[in-house]
mmCIF file of C-alpha atoms in Angstrom:
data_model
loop_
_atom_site.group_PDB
_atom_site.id
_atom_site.type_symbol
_atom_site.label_atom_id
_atom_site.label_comp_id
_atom_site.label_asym_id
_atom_site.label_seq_id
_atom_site.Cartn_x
_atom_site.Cartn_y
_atom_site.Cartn_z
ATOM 1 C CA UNK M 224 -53.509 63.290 -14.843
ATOM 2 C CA UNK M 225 -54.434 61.192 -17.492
ATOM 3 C CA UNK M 226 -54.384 56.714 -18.233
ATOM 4 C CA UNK M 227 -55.159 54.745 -20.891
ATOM 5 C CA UNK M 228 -55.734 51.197 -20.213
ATOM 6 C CA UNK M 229 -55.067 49.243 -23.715
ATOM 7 C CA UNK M 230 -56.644 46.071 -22.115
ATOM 8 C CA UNK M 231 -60.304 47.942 -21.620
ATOM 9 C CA UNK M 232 -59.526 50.645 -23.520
ATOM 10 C CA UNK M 233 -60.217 52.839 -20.653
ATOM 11 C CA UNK M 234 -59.148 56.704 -21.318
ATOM 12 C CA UNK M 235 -59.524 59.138 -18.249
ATOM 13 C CA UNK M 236 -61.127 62.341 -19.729
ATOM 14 C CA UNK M 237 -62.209 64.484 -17.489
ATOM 15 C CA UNK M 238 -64.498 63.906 -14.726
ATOM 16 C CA UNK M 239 -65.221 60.530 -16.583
ATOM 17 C CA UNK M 240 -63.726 57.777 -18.607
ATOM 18 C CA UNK M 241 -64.591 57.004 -22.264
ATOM 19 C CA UNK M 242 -63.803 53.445 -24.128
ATOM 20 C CA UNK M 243 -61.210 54.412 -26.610
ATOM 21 C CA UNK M 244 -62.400 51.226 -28.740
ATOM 22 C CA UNK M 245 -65.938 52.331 -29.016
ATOM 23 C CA UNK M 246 -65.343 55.583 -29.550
ATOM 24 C CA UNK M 247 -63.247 55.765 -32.613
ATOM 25 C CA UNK M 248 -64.762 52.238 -33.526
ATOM 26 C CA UNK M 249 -62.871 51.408 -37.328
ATOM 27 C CA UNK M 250 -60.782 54.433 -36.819
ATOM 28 C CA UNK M 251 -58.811 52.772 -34.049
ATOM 29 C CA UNK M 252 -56.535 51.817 -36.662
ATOM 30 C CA UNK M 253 -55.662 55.002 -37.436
ATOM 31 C CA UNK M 254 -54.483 55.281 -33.577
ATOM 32 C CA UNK M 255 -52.883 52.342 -32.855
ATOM 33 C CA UNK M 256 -51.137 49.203 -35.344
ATOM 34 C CA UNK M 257 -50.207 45.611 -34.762
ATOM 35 C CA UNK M 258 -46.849 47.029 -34.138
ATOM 36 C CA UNK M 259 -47.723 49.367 -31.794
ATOM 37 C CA UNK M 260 -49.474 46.128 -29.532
ATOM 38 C CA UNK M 261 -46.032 43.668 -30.588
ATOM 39 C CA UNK M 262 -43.931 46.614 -28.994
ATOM 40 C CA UNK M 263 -46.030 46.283 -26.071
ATOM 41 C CA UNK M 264 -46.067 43.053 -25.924
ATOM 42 C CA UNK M 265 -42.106 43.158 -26.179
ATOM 43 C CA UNK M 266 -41.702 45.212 -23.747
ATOM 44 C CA UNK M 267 -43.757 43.544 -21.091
ATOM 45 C CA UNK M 268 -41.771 40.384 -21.553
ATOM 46 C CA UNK M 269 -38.445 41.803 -21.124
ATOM 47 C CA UNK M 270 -39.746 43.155 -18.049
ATOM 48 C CA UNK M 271 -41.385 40.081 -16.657
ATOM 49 C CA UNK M 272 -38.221 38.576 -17.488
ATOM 50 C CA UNK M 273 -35.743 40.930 -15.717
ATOM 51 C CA UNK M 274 -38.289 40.754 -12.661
ATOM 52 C CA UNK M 275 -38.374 37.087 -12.628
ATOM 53 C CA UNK M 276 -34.818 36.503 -12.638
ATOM 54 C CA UNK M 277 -34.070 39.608 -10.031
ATOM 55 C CA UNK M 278 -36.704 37.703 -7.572
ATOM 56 C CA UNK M 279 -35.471 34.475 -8.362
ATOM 57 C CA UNK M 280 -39.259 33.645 -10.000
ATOM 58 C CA UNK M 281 -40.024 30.906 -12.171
ATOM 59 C CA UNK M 282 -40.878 33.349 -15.551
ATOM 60 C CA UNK M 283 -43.826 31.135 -16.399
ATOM 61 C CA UNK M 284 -45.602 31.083 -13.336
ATOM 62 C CA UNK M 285 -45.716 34.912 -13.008
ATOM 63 C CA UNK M 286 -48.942 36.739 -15.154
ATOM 64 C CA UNK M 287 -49.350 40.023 -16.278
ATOM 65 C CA UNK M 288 -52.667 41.748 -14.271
ATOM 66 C CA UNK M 289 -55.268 44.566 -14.517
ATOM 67 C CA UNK M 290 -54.503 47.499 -14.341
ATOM 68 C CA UNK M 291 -52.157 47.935 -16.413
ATOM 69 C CA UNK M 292 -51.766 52.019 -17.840
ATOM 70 C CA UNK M 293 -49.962 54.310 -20.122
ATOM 71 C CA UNK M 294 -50.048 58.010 -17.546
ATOM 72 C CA UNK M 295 -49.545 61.314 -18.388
ATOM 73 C CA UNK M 296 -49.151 63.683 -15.825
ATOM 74 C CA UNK M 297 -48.670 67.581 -15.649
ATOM 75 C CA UNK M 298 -49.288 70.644 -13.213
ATOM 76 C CA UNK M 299 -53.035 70.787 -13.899
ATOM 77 C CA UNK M 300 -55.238 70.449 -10.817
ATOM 78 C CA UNK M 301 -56.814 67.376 -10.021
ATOM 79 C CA UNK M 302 -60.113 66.839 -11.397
ATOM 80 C CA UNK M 303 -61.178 63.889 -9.545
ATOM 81 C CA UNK M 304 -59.880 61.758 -6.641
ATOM 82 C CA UNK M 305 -58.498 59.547 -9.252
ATOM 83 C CA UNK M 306 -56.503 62.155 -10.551
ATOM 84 C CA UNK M 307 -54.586 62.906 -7.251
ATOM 85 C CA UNK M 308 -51.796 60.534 -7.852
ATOM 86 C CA UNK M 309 -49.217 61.635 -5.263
ATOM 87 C CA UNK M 310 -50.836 60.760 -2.193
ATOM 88 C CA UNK M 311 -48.869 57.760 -0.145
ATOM 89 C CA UNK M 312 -49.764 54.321 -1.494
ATOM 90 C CA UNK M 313 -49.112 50.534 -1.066
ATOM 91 C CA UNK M 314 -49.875 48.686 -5.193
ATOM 92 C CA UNK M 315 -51.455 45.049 -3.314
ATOM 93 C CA UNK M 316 -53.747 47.707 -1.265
ATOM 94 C CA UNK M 317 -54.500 49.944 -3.784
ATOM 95 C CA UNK M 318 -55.181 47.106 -6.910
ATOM 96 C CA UNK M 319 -55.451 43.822 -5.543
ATOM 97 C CA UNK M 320 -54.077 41.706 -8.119
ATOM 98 C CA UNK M 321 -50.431 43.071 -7.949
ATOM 99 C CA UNK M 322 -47.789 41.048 -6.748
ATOM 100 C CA UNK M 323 -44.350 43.091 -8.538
ATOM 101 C CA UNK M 324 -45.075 46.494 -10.343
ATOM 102 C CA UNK M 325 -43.041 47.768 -12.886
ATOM 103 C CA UNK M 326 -42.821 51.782 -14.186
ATOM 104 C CA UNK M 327 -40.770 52.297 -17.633
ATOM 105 C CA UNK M 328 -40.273 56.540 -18.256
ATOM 106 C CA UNK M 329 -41.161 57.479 -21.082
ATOM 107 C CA UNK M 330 -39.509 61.380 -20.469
ATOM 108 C CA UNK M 331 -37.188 62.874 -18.405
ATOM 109 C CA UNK M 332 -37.044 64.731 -14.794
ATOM 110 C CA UNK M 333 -35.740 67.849 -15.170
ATOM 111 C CA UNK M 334 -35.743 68.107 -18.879
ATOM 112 C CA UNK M 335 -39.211 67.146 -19.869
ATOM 113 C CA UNK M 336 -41.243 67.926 -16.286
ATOM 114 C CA UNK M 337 -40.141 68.930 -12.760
ATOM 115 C CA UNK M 338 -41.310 67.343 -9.793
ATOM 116 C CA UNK M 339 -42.926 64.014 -10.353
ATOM 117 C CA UNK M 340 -40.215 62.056 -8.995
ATOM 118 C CA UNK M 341 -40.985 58.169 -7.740
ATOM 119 C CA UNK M 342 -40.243 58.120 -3.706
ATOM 120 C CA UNK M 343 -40.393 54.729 -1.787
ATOM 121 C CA UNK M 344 -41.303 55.787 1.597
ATOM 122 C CA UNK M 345 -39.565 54.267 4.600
ATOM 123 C CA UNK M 346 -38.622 55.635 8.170
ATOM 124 C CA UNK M 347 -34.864 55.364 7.916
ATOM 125 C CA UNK M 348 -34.491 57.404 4.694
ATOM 126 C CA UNK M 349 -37.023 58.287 1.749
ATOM 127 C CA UNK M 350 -35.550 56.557 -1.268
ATOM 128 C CA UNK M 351 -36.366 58.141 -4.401
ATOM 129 C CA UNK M 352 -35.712 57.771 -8.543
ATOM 130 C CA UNK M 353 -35.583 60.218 -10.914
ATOM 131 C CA UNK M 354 -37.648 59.213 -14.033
ATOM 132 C CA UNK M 355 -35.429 58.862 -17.523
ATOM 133 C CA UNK M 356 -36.790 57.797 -20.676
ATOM 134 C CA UNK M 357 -36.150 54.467 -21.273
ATOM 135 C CA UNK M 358 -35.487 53.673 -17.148
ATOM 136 C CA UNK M 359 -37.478 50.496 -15.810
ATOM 137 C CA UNK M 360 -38.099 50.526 -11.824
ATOM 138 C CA UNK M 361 -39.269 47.493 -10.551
ATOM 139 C CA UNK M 362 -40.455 46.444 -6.897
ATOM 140 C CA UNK M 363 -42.941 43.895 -4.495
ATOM 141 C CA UNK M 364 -46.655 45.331 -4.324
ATOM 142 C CA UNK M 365 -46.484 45.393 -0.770
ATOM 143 C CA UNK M 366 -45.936 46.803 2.470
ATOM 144 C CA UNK M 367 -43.041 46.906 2.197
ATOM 145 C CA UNK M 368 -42.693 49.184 -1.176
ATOM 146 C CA UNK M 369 -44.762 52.186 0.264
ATOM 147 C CA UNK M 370 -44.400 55.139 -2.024
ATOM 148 C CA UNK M 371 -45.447 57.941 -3.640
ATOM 149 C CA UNK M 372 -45.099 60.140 -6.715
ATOM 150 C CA UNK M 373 -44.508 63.875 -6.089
ATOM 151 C CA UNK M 374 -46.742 66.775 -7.838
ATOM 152 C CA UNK M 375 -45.583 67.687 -11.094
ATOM 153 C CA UNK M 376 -44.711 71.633 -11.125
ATOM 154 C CA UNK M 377 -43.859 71.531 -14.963
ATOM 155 C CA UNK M 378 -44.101 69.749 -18.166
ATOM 156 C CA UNK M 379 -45.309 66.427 -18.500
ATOM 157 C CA UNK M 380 -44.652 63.230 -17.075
ATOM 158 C CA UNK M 381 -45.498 60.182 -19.356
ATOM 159 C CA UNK M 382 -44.787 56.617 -18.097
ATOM 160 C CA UNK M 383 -46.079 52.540 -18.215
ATOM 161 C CA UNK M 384 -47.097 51.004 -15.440
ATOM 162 C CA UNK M 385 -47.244 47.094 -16.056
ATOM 163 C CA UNK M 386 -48.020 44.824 -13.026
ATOM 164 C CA UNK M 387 -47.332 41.249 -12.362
ATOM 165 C CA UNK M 388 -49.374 38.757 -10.065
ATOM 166 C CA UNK M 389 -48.373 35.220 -8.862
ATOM 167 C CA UNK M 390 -51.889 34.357 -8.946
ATOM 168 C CA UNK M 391 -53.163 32.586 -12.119
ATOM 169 C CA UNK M 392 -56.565 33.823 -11.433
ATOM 170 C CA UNK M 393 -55.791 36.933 -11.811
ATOM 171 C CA UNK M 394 -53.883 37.115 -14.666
ATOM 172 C CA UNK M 395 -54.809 38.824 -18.071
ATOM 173 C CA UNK M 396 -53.422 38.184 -21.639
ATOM 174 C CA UNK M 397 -51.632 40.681 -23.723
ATOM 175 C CA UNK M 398 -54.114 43.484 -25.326
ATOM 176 C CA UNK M 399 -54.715 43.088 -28.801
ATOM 177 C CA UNK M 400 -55.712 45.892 -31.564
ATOM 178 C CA UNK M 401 -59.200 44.937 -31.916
#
């Protein structure tokens, strides 16, 4: 499994992260453009948006918060704990800060990868979504939204997660190219 963080510029490589800023310093804008960070930034407001008004949320009181990741995931074995994304989670526990996380696909189950599908755990009935390019799932951070993500057995598995708090002190601004 892989993230990059555009806020910190955090890239998971290995046993270790690198800063994706320093490292191609001047060259980052051969990687990225101010397009690329006005997509993002478009896309994180139609999701706070669509999340505000399904929870019935004032739009301007809820903040996007760290982290916030681009993942790519495949069948290679985990090289840290980090890596070992599919064991049972709650977002509030696990980061803190979140209040709603979102997930937009960025490839397709079946088609793209096999396995990795999103499964809210619960003791009635498991629920779980397939991912498809271009599908937001949205949910509360807590308790109540225990999931998981199963092992990807082939292909690759690319998504966004982008987390919302209620909390102003937590909140972080939009990345920027720098």
């Amino acid at each position: 499994a892989s993230i990059l963080d555009l806020h910190s510029g955090a890239l998971s490589m290995g046993k270790q992260f690198v800063n994706i800023y320093r490292y191609f310093g001047d060259q980052i804008r051969d990687v990225f453009t101010q397009e690329d960070f006005q997509l993002y930034r478009d896309v994180r407001g139609r999701i706070q948006a669509i999340i505000a008004r399904t929870f019935d949320l004032d739009p301007t009181l809820l903040y996007l918060t760290k982290p916030t990741f681009f993942s790519r995931i495949n069948s290679t074995a985990a090289k840290t704990q980090h890596d070992e994304y599919w064991h049972p989670h709650i977002d509030k526990v696990t980061y803190g800060s979140f209040d709603y996380t979102s997930l937009l696909y960025l490839s397709d189950y079946g088609s793209d990868f096999t396995g990795g599908r999103f499964v809210f755990m619960d003791q009635n009935a498991n629920r779980t979504v397939e991912p498809r390019a271009g599908r937001v799932s949205f949910f509360s951070s807590g308790s109540e939204n225990l999931h998981r993500v199963e092992k990807v057995t082939w292909g690759t598995r690319y998504a966004i997660t982008v987390s919302f708090t209620c909390d102003p002190a937590h909140a972080i601004s939009d990345p920027t190219l720098p």
